[in-house]
Coordinates of C-alpha atoms and ligand atoms in Angstrom, one line a residue:
X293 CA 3.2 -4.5 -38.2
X294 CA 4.9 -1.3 -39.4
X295 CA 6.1 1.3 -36.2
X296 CA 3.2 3.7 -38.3
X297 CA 0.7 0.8 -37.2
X298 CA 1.9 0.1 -34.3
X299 CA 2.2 3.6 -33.0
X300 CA -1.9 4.4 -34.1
X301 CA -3.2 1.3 -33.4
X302 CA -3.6 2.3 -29.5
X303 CA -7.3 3.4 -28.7
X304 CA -6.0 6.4 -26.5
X305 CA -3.2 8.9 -26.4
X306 CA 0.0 7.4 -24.9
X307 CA -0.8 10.1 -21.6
X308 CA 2.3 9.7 -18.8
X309 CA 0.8 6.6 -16.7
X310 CA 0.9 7.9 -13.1
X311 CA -0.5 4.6 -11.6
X312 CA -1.3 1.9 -13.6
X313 CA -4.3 -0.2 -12.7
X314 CA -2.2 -2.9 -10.7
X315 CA -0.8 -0.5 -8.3
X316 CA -4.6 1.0 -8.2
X317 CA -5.9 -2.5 -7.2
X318 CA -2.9 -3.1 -4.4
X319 CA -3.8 0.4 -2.7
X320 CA -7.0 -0.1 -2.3
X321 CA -7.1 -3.5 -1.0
X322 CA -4.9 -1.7 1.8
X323 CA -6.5 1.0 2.3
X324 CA -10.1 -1.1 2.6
X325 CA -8.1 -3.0 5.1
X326 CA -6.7 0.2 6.9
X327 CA -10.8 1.1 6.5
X328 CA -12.5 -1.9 8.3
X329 CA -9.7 -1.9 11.1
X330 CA -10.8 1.8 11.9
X331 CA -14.7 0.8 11.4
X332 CA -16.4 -1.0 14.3
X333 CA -18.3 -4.0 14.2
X334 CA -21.6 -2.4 12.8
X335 CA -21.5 -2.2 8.7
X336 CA -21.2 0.8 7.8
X337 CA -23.5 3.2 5.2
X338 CA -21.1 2.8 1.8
X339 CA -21.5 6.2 -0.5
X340 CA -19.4 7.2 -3.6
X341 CA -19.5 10.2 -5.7
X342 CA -20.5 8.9 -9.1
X343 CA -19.1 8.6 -11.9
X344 CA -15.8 8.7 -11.0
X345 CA -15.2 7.0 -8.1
X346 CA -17.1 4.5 -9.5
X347 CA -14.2 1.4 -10.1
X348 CA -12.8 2.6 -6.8
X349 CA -16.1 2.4 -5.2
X350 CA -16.6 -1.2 -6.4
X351 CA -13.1 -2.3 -5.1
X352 CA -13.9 -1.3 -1.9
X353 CA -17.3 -2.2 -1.6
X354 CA -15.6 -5.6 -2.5
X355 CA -14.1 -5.7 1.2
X356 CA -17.9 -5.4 2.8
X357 CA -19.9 -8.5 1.3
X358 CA -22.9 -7.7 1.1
X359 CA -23.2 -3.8 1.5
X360 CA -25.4 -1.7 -0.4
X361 CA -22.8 1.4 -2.2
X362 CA -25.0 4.2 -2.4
X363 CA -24.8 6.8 -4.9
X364 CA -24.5 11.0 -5.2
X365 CA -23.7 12.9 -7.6
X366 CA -21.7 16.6 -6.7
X367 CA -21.4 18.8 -9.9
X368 CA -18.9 21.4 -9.4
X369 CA -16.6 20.8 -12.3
X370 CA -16.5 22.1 -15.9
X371 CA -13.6 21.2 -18.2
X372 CA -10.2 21.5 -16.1
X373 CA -11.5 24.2 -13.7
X374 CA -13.9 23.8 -10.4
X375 CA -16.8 26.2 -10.8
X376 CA -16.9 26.6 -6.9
X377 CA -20.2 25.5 -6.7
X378 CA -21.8 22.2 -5.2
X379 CA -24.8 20.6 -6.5
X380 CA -25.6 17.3 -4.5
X381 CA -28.0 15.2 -5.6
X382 CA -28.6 11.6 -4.1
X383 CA -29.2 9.1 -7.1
X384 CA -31.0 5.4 -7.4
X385 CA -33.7 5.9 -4.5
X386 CA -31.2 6.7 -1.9
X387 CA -32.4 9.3 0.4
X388 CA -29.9 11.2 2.9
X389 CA -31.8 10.4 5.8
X390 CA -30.8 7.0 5.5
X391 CA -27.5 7.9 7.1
X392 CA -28.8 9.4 10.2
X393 CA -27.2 7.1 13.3
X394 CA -24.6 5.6 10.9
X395 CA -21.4 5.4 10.4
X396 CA -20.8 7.1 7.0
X397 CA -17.8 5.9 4.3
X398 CA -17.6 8.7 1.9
X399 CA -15.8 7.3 -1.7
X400 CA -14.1 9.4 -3.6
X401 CA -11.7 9.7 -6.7
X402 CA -10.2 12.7 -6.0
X403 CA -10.1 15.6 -4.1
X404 CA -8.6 19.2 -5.1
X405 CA -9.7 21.8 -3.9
X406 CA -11.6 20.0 -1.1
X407 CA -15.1 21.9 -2.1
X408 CA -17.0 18.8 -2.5
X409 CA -15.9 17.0 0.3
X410 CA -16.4 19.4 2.2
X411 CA -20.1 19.8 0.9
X412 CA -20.9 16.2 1.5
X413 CA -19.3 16.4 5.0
X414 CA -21.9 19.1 5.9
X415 CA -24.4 17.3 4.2
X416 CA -24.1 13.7 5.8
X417 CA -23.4 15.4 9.0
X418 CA -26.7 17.6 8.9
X419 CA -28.8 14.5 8.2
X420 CA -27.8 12.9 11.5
X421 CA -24.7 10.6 10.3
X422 CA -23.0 9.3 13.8
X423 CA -19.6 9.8 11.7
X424 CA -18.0 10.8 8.6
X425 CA -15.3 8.9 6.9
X426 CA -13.8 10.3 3.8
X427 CA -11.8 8.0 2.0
X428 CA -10.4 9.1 -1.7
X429 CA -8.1 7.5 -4.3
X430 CA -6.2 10.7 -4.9
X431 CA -5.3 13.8 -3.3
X432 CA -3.9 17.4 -4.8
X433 CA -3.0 19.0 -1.5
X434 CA -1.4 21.9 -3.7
X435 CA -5.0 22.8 -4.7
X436 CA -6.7 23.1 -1.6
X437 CA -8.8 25.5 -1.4
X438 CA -11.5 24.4 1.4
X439 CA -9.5 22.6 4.8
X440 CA -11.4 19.6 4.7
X441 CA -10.7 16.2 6.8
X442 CA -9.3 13.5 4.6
X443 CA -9.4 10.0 6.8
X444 CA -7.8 7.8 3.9
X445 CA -6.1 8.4 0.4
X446 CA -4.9 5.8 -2.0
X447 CA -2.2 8.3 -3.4
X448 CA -1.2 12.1 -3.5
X449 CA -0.5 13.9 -6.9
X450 CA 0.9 16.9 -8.4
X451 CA -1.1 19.5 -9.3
X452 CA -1.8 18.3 -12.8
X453 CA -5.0 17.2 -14.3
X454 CA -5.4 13.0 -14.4
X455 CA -7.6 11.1 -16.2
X456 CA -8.5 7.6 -16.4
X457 CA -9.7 4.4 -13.4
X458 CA -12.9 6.6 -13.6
X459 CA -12.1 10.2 -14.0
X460 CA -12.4 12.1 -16.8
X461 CA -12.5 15.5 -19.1
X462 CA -15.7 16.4 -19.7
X463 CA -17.0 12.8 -20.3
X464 CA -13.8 11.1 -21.9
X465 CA -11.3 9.0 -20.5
X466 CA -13.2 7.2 -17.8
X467 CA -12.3 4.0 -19.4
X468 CA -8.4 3.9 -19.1
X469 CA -7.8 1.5 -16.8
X470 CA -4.7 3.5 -15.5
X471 CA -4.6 7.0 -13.8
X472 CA -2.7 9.0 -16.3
X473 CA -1.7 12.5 -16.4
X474 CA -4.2 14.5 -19.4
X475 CA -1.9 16.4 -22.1
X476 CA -3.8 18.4 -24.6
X477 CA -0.1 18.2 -26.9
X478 CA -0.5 14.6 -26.8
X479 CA -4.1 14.1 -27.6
X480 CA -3.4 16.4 -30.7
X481 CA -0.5 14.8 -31.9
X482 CA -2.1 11.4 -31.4
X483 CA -5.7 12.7 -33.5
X484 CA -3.0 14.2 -36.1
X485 CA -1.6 10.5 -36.7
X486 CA -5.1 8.7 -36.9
X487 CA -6.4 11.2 -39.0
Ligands
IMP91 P1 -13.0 19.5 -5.6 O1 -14.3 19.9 -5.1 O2 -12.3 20.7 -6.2 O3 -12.2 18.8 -4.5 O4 -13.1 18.5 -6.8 C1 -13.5 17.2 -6.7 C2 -14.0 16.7 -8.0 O5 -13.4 17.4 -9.1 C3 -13.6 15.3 -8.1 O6 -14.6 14.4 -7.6 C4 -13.4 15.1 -9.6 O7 -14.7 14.8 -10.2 C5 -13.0 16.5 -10.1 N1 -11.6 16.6 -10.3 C6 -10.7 17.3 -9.6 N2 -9.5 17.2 -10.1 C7 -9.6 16.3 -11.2 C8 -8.6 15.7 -12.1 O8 -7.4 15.9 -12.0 N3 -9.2 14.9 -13.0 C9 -10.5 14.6 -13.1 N4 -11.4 15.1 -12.2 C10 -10.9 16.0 -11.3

């Protein structure tokens, strides 16, 4: 293979790997564990923001056999920049009032400005949940706009866009299977090379 092959035959951009999906899996098997200490004897009510904390969702939902992960979706993204605004919308035939009297896990990929979170808090706590747990892969505490309680995180980041282990840019990347920083340079040069 010529270093011309080798170089393009890579389905993505060679992004900076911030995590790669080994340390990913060793984090959250500890911080499900850190999870079910703090969690009673009573299952509790599993919920992840789709899509991205999808994978993480499953990894955890791996450590309660048996447990329905319910799904919402919270739109307040476009491109690289938070709009501000919070649309939640339960998904799948789960209704919010499911949670009333339970203990609620809240998954999430990432938080950054804490908007979201801090809308589903509300949310879950207005529809009678007994608690609120929010437990999130990532955290950008340099980007907080809204001071939300975080009860877990797998790992806090830079201020710097990631992509990859389900997050993406509008749509792309949620396939990586590491957590990689997003470089518009490095996409460009790489599309430049395949072309
Ligand atoms: P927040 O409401 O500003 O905390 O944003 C939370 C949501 O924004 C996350 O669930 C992600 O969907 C998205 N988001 C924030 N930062 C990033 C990032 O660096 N990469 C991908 N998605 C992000």
């Amino acid at each position: 293979m010529t270093d011309r092959t080798a170089a393009t035959s890579r389905r993505f951009p060679p992004f900076r790997t911030l995590f790669s999906g080994v340390d990913i899996l060793r984090r959250s098997m500890e911080l499900t564990r850190q999870l079910k200490d703090a969690l009673g004897d009573e299952p509790p009510c599993l919920v992840q923001v789709v899509e991205g904390a999808r994978p993480f969702g499953r990894l955890v939902q791996a450590g309660f056999p048996g447990q329905v992960l319910h799904d919402v979706r919270a739109r307040s993204y476009e491109g690289t920049e938070s709009t501000g605004e919070v649309t939640i919308t339960p998904l799948g035939g789960f209704d919010l009032a499911e949670v009333a009297g339970r203990d609620v896990v809240l998954l999430e990929d990432i938080v950054d400005t804490g908007r979201t979170v801090d809308a589903l808090r509300r949310r879950l706590d207005a529809h009678g949940a007994r608690s609120v747990r929010v437990v999130t892969l990532l955290s950008k505490p340099a980007r907080r706009v809204v001071d939300v309680a975080v009860d877990l995180v797998g790992f806090e980041i830079p201020d710097e866009f990631v992509i990859g282990f389900g997050m993406d840019l509008d749509q792309r990347y949620r396939e990586l299977p590491d957590i990689v920083v997003y470089d518009p340079e490095v996409e460009c040069a790489f599309a430049s090379a395949e072309a």
